[in-house]
Structure formats: C-alpha cells, structure tokens
mmCIF file of C-alpha atoms in Angstrom:
data_model
loop_
_atom_site.group_PDB
_atom_site.id
_atom_site.type_symbol
_atom_site.label_atom_id
_atom_site.label_comp_id
_atom_site.label_asym_id
_atom_site.label_seq_id
_atom_site.Cartn_x
_atom_site.Cartn_y
_atom_site.Cartn_z
ATOM 1 C CA UNK G 1 -73.845 -22.737 -14.737
ATOM 2 C CA UNK G 2 -74.571 -23.930 -11.245
ATOM 3 C CA UNK G 3 -73.254 -27.339 -10.456
ATOM 4 C CA UNK G 4 -75.993 -28.024 -7.959
ATOM 5 C CA UNK G 5 -79.695 -29.123 -8.090
ATOM 6 C CA UNK G 6 -82.103 -28.401 -5.263
ATOM 7 C CA UNK G 7 -85.838 -28.597 -4.982
ATOM 8 C CA UNK G 8 -87.475 -25.312 -5.956
ATOM 9 C CA UNK G 9 -89.663 -25.088 -2.910
ATOM 10 C CA UNK G 10 -90.737 -26.841 0.388
ATOM 11 C CA UNK G 11 -93.377 -26.302 2.995
ATOM 12 C CA UNK G 12 -93.101 -27.231 6.616
ATOM 13 C CA UNK G 13 -94.791 -26.610 9.955
ATOM 14 C CA UNK G 14 -93.345 -24.872 12.933
ATOM 15 C CA UNK G 15 -91.478 -27.293 15.304
ATOM 16 C CA UNK G 16 -90.648 -29.774 12.549
ATOM 17 C CA UNK G 17 -87.248 -30.713 11.316
ATOM 18 C CA UNK G 18 -86.521 -29.755 7.709
ATOM 19 C CA UNK G 19 -84.164 -31.480 5.428
ATOM 20 C CA UNK G 20 -83.132 -29.862 2.149
ATOM 21 C CA UNK G 21 -81.042 -32.047 -0.182
ATOM 22 C CA UNK G 22 -78.695 -30.729 -2.866
ATOM 23 C CA UNK G 23 -77.239 -32.880 -5.661
ATOM 24 C CA UNK G 24 -73.813 -32.108 -6.912
ATOM 25 C CA UNK G 25 -72.786 -35.141 -9.052
ATOM 26 C CA UNK G 26 -69.747 -33.358 -10.500
ATOM 27 C CA UNK G 27 -68.156 -32.306 -7.190
ATOM 28 C CA UNK G 28 -64.440 -32.081 -7.476
ATOM 29 C CA UNK G 29 -62.005 -33.471 -4.917
ATOM 30 C CA UNK G 30 -61.143 -30.163 -3.265
ATOM 31 C CA UNK G 31 -64.681 -28.632 -3.425
ATOM 32 C CA UNK G 32 -66.331 -27.632 -0.233
ATOM 33 C CA UNK G 33 -70.135 -27.509 0.153
ATOM 34 C CA UNK G 34 -71.613 -24.300 1.516
ATOM 35 C CA UNK G 35 -75.193 -23.267 2.395
ATOM 36 C CA UNK G 36 -76.615 -19.770 2.601
ATOM 37 C CA UNK G 37 -79.921 -18.422 3.734
ATOM 38 C CA UNK G 38 -81.557 -15.402 2.190
ATOM 39 C CA UNK G 39 -84.515 -13.396 3.470
ATOM 40 C CA UNK G 40 -86.345 -10.946 1.002
ATOM 41 C CA UNK G 41 -84.415 -7.733 0.149
ATOM 42 C CA UNK G 42 -81.395 -8.876 2.109
ATOM 43 C CA UNK G 43 -78.086 -10.463 1.089
ATOM 44 C CA UNK G 44 -77.624 -14.104 1.705
ATOM 45 C CA UNK G 45 -76.127 -15.296 5.030
ATOM 46 C CA UNK G 46 -73.716 -18.003 5.564
ATOM 47 C CA UNK G 47 -75.226 -20.970 7.461
ATOM 48 C CA UNK G 48 -72.837 -23.852 7.357
ATOM 49 C CA UNK G 49 -70.006 -25.455 5.366
ATOM 50 C CA UNK G 50 -68.569 -28.925 5.129
ATOM 51 C CA UNK G 51 -66.297 -31.249 3.153
ATOM 52 C CA UNK G 52 -67.419 -34.710 4.259
ATOM 53 C CA UNK G 53 -69.418 -36.689 6.879
ATOM 54 C CA UNK G 54 -71.379 -34.428 9.300
ATOM 55 C CA UNK G 55 -71.036 -30.853 10.379
ATOM 56 C CA UNK G 56 -73.137 -29.215 13.050
ATOM 57 C CA UNK G 57 -73.324 -25.764 14.306
ATOM 58 C CA UNK G 58 -75.703 -23.784 16.439
ATOM 59 C CA UNK G 59 -78.334 -23.331 13.691
ATOM 60 C CA UNK G 60 -78.027 -26.414 11.418
ATOM 61 C CA UNK G 61 -76.478 -29.674 10.483
ATOM 62 C CA UNK G 62 -74.913 -30.710 7.193
ATOM 63 C CA UNK G 63 -74.854 -34.384 6.201
ATOM 64 C CA UNK G 64 -72.494 -35.378 3.478
ATOM 65 C CA UNK G 65 -72.383 -39.105 2.269
ATOM 66 C CA UNK G 66 -69.142 -40.785 1.436
ATOM 67 C CA UNK G 67 -69.403 -40.250 -2.248
ATOM 68 C CA UNK G 68 -70.083 -36.448 -1.678
ATOM 69 C CA UNK G 69 -72.442 -36.426 -4.705
ATOM 70 C CA UNK G 70 -75.136 -34.879 -2.553
ATOM 71 C CA UNK G 71 -75.553 -33.068 0.766
ATOM 72 C CA UNK G 72 -78.485 -32.478 3.153
ATOM 73 C CA UNK G 73 -79.091 -29.340 5.187
ATOM 74 C CA UNK G 74 -80.967 -30.141 8.341
ATOM 75 C CA UNK G 75 -82.786 -27.403 10.262
ATOM 76 C CA UNK G 76 -84.028 -28.672 13.635
ATOM 77 C CA UNK G 77 -87.449 -27.409 14.882
ATOM 78 C CA UNK G 78 -87.980 -24.686 12.389
ATOM 79 C CA UNK G 79 -89.996 -21.503 13.205
ATOM 80 C CA UNK G 80 -91.802 -18.989 11.076
ATOM 81 C CA UNK G 81 -88.690 -16.956 10.928
ATOM 82 C CA UNK G 82 -86.872 -19.667 9.073
ATOM 83 C CA UNK G 83 -89.036 -18.854 6.037
ATOM 84 C CA UNK G 84 -86.372 -18.010 3.464
ATOM 85 C CA UNK G 85 -84.468 -19.180 0.371
ATOM 86 C CA UNK G 86 -81.751 -21.636 1.011
ATOM 87 C CA UNK G 87 -78.842 -21.986 -1.487
ATOM 88 C CA UNK G 88 -76.340 -24.777 -1.813
ATOM 89 C CA UNK G 89 -73.017 -23.898 -3.310
ATOM 90 C CA UNK G 90 -70.168 -26.110 -4.289
ATOM 91 C CA UNK G 91 -66.650 -25.484 -5.293
ATOM 92 C CA UNK G 92 -63.852 -23.000 -5.211
ATOM 93 C CA UNK G 93 -64.214 -20.673 -8.132
ATOM 94 C CA UNK G 94 -67.797 -21.883 -8.579
ATOM 95 C CA UNK G 95 -68.669 -20.723 -5.031
ATOM 96 C CA UNK G 96 -70.167 -17.693 -6.595
ATOM 97 C CA UNK G 97 -72.777 -19.515 -8.535
ATOM 98 C CA UNK G 98 -76.031 -19.515 -6.416
ATOM 99 C CA UNK G 99 -78.505 -21.243 -8.554
ATOM 100 C CA UNK G 100 -82.189 -20.848 -7.897
ATOM 101 C CA UNK G 101 -82.208 -22.141 -4.320
ATOM 102 C CA UNK G 102 -84.954 -23.767 -2.347
ATOM 103 C CA UNK G 103 -87.751 -21.575 -1.083
ATOM 104 C CA UNK G 104 -88.782 -22.837 2.263
ATOM 105 C CA UNK G 105 -92.081 -21.760 3.721
ATOM 106 C CA UNK G 106 -92.755 -22.457 7.430
ATOM 107 C CA UNK G 107 -96.402 -22.601 8.306
ATOM 108 C CA UNK G 108 -97.951 -21.992 11.782
ATOM 109 C CA UNK Q 1 -66.129 -5.330 13.161
ATOM 110 C CA UNK Q 2 -68.022 -3.381 10.554
ATOM 111 C CA UNK Q 3 -69.785 -5.347 7.939
ATOM 112 C CA UNK Q 4 -70.001 -4.919 4.110
ATOM 113 C CA UNK Q 5 -71.239 -1.418 3.337
ATOM 114 C CA UNK Q 6 -72.946 -0.640 0.030
ATOM 115 C CA UNK Q 7 -73.860 2.772 -1.189
ATOM 116 C CA UNK Q 8 -76.242 4.152 -2.293
ATOM 117 C CA UNK Q 9 -78.987 1.923 -0.831
ATOM 118 C CA UNK Q 10 -81.576 3.186 -3.318
ATOM 119 C CA UNK Q 11 -81.428 4.970 -6.583
ATOM 120 C CA UNK Q 12 -83.643 5.762 -9.499
ATOM 121 C CA UNK Q 13 -82.225 6.349 -13.070
ATOM 122 C CA UNK Q 14 -83.657 6.661 -16.511
ATOM 123 C CA UNK Q 15 -82.949 4.550 -19.521
ATOM 124 C CA UNK Q 16 -79.639 5.461 -21.203
ATOM 125 C CA UNK Q 17 -77.965 6.843 -18.096
ATOM 126 C CA UNK Q 18 -75.118 5.180 -16.240
ATOM 127 C CA UNK Q 19 -74.768 4.323 -12.670
ATOM 128 C CA UNK Q 20 -71.917 3.553 -10.269
ATOM 129 C CA UNK Q 21 -72.318 1.435 -7.106
ATOM 130 C CA UNK Q 22 -69.803 1.308 -4.235
ATOM 131 C CA UNK Q 23 -68.877 -1.490 -1.889
ATOM 132 C CA UNK Q 24 -66.655 -1.353 1.132
ATOM 133 C CA UNK Q 25 -65.660 -4.769 2.268
ATOM 134 C CA UNK Q 26 -64.986 -6.041 5.715
ATOM 135 C CA UNK Q 27 -61.574 -4.911 6.901
ATOM 136 C CA UNK Q 28 -58.890 -7.336 5.853
ATOM 137 C CA UNK Q 29 -61.029 -9.065 3.080
ATOM 138 C CA UNK Q 30 -59.382 -8.772 -0.290
ATOM 139 C CA UNK Q 31 -61.991 -10.496 -2.407
ATOM 140 C CA UNK Q 32 -65.085 -8.637 -3.438
ATOM 141 C CA UNK Q 33 -67.772 -10.124 -5.594
ATOM 142 C CA UNK Q 34 -70.935 -8.579 -7.226
ATOM 143 C CA UNK Q 35 -74.408 -10.029 -7.906
ATOM 144 C CA UNK Q 36 -77.553 -8.937 -9.604
ATOM 145 C CA UNK Q 37 -80.846 -10.242 -8.139
ATOM 146 C CA UNK Q 38 -84.183 -9.930 -9.984
ATOM 147 C CA UNK Q 39 -87.378 -11.854 -9.262
ATOM 148 C CA UNK Q 40 -87.238 -13.529 -12.678
ATOM 149 C CA UNK Q 41 -83.558 -14.504 -12.838
ATOM 150 C CA UNK Q 42 -82.662 -15.045 -9.200
ATOM 151 C CA UNK Q 43 -79.204 -14.256 -7.761
ATOM 152 C CA UNK Q 44 -76.707 -13.991 -10.634
ATOM 153 C CA UNK Q 45 -72.939 -13.554 -10.317
ATOM 154 C CA UNK Q 46 -71.447 -10.508 -12.053
ATOM 155 C CA UNK Q 47 -67.761 -10.657 -11.275
ATOM 156 C CA UNK Q 48 -65.180 -11.011 -8.502
ATOM 157 C CA UNK Q 49 -62.079 -8.947 -7.797
ATOM 158 C CA UNK Q 50 -59.065 -9.910 -5.717
ATOM 159 C CA UNK Q 51 -56.216 -7.584 -5.028
ATOM 160 C CA UNK Q 52 -57.406 -5.170 -7.732
ATOM 161 C CA UNK Q 53 -57.668 -7.804 -10.449
ATOM 162 C CA UNK Q 54 -60.804 -9.292 -11.899
ATOM 163 C CA UNK Q 55 -60.477 -12.912 -11.187
ATOM 164 C CA UNK Q 56 -63.848 -14.268 -12.221
ATOM 165 C CA UNK Q 57 -66.596 -13.019 -14.483
ATOM 166 C CA UNK Q 58 -70.248 -14.013 -14.952
ATOM 167 C CA UNK Q 59 -72.248 -13.929 -18.117
ATOM 168 C CA UNK Q 60 -73.200 -10.243 -18.356
ATOM 169 C CA UNK Q 61 -72.730 -7.849 -21.244
ATOM 170 C CA UNK Q 62 -69.911 -5.427 -21.328
ATOM 171 C CA UNK Q 63 -72.138 -2.497 -20.139
ATOM 172 C CA UNK Q 64 -71.444 -4.090 -16.674
ATOM 173 C CA UNK Q 65 -67.974 -3.319 -15.412
ATOM 174 C CA UNK Q 66 -66.187 -3.080 -12.128
ATOM 175 C CA UNK Q 67 -62.949 -2.238 -10.426
ATOM 176 C CA UNK Q 68 -61.249 -2.617 -7.167
ATOM 177 C CA UNK Q 69 -58.969 -0.218 -5.437
ATOM 178 C CA UNK Q 70 -55.866 -0.741 -3.400
ATOM 179 C CA UNK Q 71 -57.865 -0.519 -0.130
ATOM 180 C CA UNK Q 72 -60.129 -3.387 -1.485
ATOM 181 C CA UNK Q 73 -63.099 -1.165 -1.861
ATOM 182 C CA UNK Q 74 -64.824 -1.879 -5.133
ATOM 183 C CA UNK Q 75 -67.087 -0.074 -7.536
ATOM 184 C CA UNK Q 76 -69.336 -1.429 -10.218
ATOM 185 C CA UNK Q 77 -70.656 0.590 -13.184
ATOM 186 C CA UNK Q 78 -73.577 -0.036 -15.500
ATOM 187 C CA UNK Q 79 -73.630 2.103 -18.642
ATOM 188 C CA UNK Q 80 -76.488 2.717 -20.960
ATOM 189 C CA UNK Q 81 -79.102 1.588 -18.559
ATOM 190 C CA UNK Q 82 -81.933 -0.566 -19.696
ATOM 191 C CA UNK Q 83 -85.288 -1.287 -17.940
ATOM 192 C CA UNK Q 84 -84.163 -4.813 -17.328
ATOM 193 C CA UNK Q 85 -81.252 -3.601 -15.180
ATOM 194 C CA UNK Q 86 -83.652 -2.731 -12.472
ATOM 195 C CA UNK Q 87 -82.554 -5.099 -9.646
ATOM 196 C CA UNK Q 88 -81.023 -5.409 -6.246
ATOM 197 C CA UNK Q 89 -77.234 -5.347 -6.619
ATOM 198 C CA UNK Q 90 -75.410 -7.159 -3.941
ATOM 199 C CA UNK Q 91 -71.764 -7.130 -2.990
ATOM 200 C CA UNK Q 92 -69.970 -9.747 -0.938
ATOM 201 C CA UNK Q 93 -66.542 -9.810 0.550
ATOM 202 C CA UNK Q 94 -64.486 -12.844 1.742
ATOM 203 C CA UNK Q 95 -61.341 -13.714 3.403
ATOM 204 C CA UNK Q 96 -59.921 -16.488 1.197
ATOM 205 C CA UNK Q 97 -59.185 -18.897 3.916
ATOM 206 C CA UNK Q 98 -60.255 -18.071 7.430
ATOM 207 C CA UNK Q 99 -58.924 -21.156 9.033
ATOM 208 C CA UNK Q 100 -62.447 -22.326 9.871
ATOM 209 C CA UNK Q 101 -64.228 -21.980 6.553
ATOM 210 C CA UNK Q 102 -63.002 -21.518 3.099
ATOM 211 C CA UNK Q 103 -64.293 -18.513 1.190
ATOM 212 C CA UNK Q 104 -67.321 -17.697 3.295
ATOM 213 C CA UNK Q 105 -69.148 -14.779 1.648
ATOM 214 C CA UNK Q 106 -70.330 -11.812 3.760
ATOM 215 C CA UNK Q 107 -72.943 -9.826 1.970
ATOM 216 C CA UNK Q 108 -73.886 -6.118 2.189
ATOM 217 C CA UNK Q 109 -77.540 -4.959 2.215
ATOM 218 C CA UNK Q 110 -77.516 -4.201 -1.371
ATOM 219 C CA UNK Q 111 -78.186 -1.255 -3.749
ATOM 220 C CA UNK Q 112 -81.716 -1.249 -5.161
ATOM 221 C CA UNK Q 113 -81.660 0.269 -8.612
ATOM 222 C CA UNK Q 114 -84.828 1.225 -10.428
ATOM 223 C CA UNK Q 115 -84.571 2.177 -14.101
ATOM 224 C CA UNK Q 116 -87.480 4.185 -15.495
#
C-alpha cells in the first residue's frame, strides 16, 4: 500500500503558482521523497526529489519540513501544458508504489 | 542516450490467450520494474527485477510473470488473459544510485493491451 496521501484533484488558472501537498506520516529515516508527472497515455516523468528542507530545479520546488511527515511540490506560473497527474512517492523499496496521485487541471 | 523501449506498442488478444511484452532499459540500468495502468485502478506496481532476480513483487495473481536477461532486458508474460487485463503496461528502468538522485525511474511509452 502507498505510504502517501495526496488530494485527488486540484484546479488552477494559468500563471498561478500551484502547491500540491503530500502526507507521509510513516516516512523512514533513509527515505527520499520523489515526485513524478504523468500525461495521458504516457509513462510518468521524474520531476524532483528531495530528502529535507528545500530543493529547486528548473521546473519545480520541493519543500520538506523538519519532521519530514509531509512535502509540498510547488509549480511556479503553471500553463495549460502542466495539466497532468502528479504522484508523490516515498521510500526505497516502496518507491514503486504510485498511489492515486493528484489530478491537476490548469484552466485558461 | 536511448530511452526505455517497449514492444509492441499496441496489441489485441482474446480471452484465454497469453501475451509477452518486452522492455529494453536504458543502457547501464540494471533495475527494471513493470506497472499496469487502468482507468479504474490507476498505476499499479507489478514487479521489479535487478540483475536477473525478482526483487519486489506487487499484489497480482500468478498469471502475471516476468523475467530479466543478462543484458538487463526484461519481459513480462500474462497467461490466460481476462477482459480485465486490458490496460497500458509500463516498464521503467533505473540506475540504483546516480549520484544526484536515488532510484529515479525512467519510463517507456508503454504497451497498450486490449483483450476481447
């Protein structure tokens, strides 16, 4: 079973910042947190990974509080093309458990 | 660098038949994992192979099996197909520790199976 809990869906407008939070209360000491993006009929694509504090790359930021029981994926200034399902994964061997993900719909 | 290649991309079978799907990982990746994706159940983990050994297994019946060859290419087989096996089957490969990220999964485009 997935060790993570995410909102099922979210709507946003173009140009806004979107924050998707994932709860992982049972995260283990050596677990990393990884986010993937999936478009219809395609395989998921890696977005970002972190262990603690804040990680930023060219497409997103990942905020992880000190207790690591949750994490927030931040997508700056979303566009219509960011409409997709976003998955939060936690763990080593559990890294294959995708859960239901968060369906983000970006509106014009 | 070539990505993960899955073949065939599309196939149609009838109930009771069996099917074999193939996955060629990114060069140098020794871990290959398989997933089934359906509209109702989402993306579900089937199994993972590393150096020709099944290391992790999801909650699927024994009709679903797989193997990995010495060149890291992997195949999965589904026997006695049922209508509910119609799905997109995805394969992913990973380099255990890349130095930057741990276990990042690289997915293929999938094999879409329709069972009639």
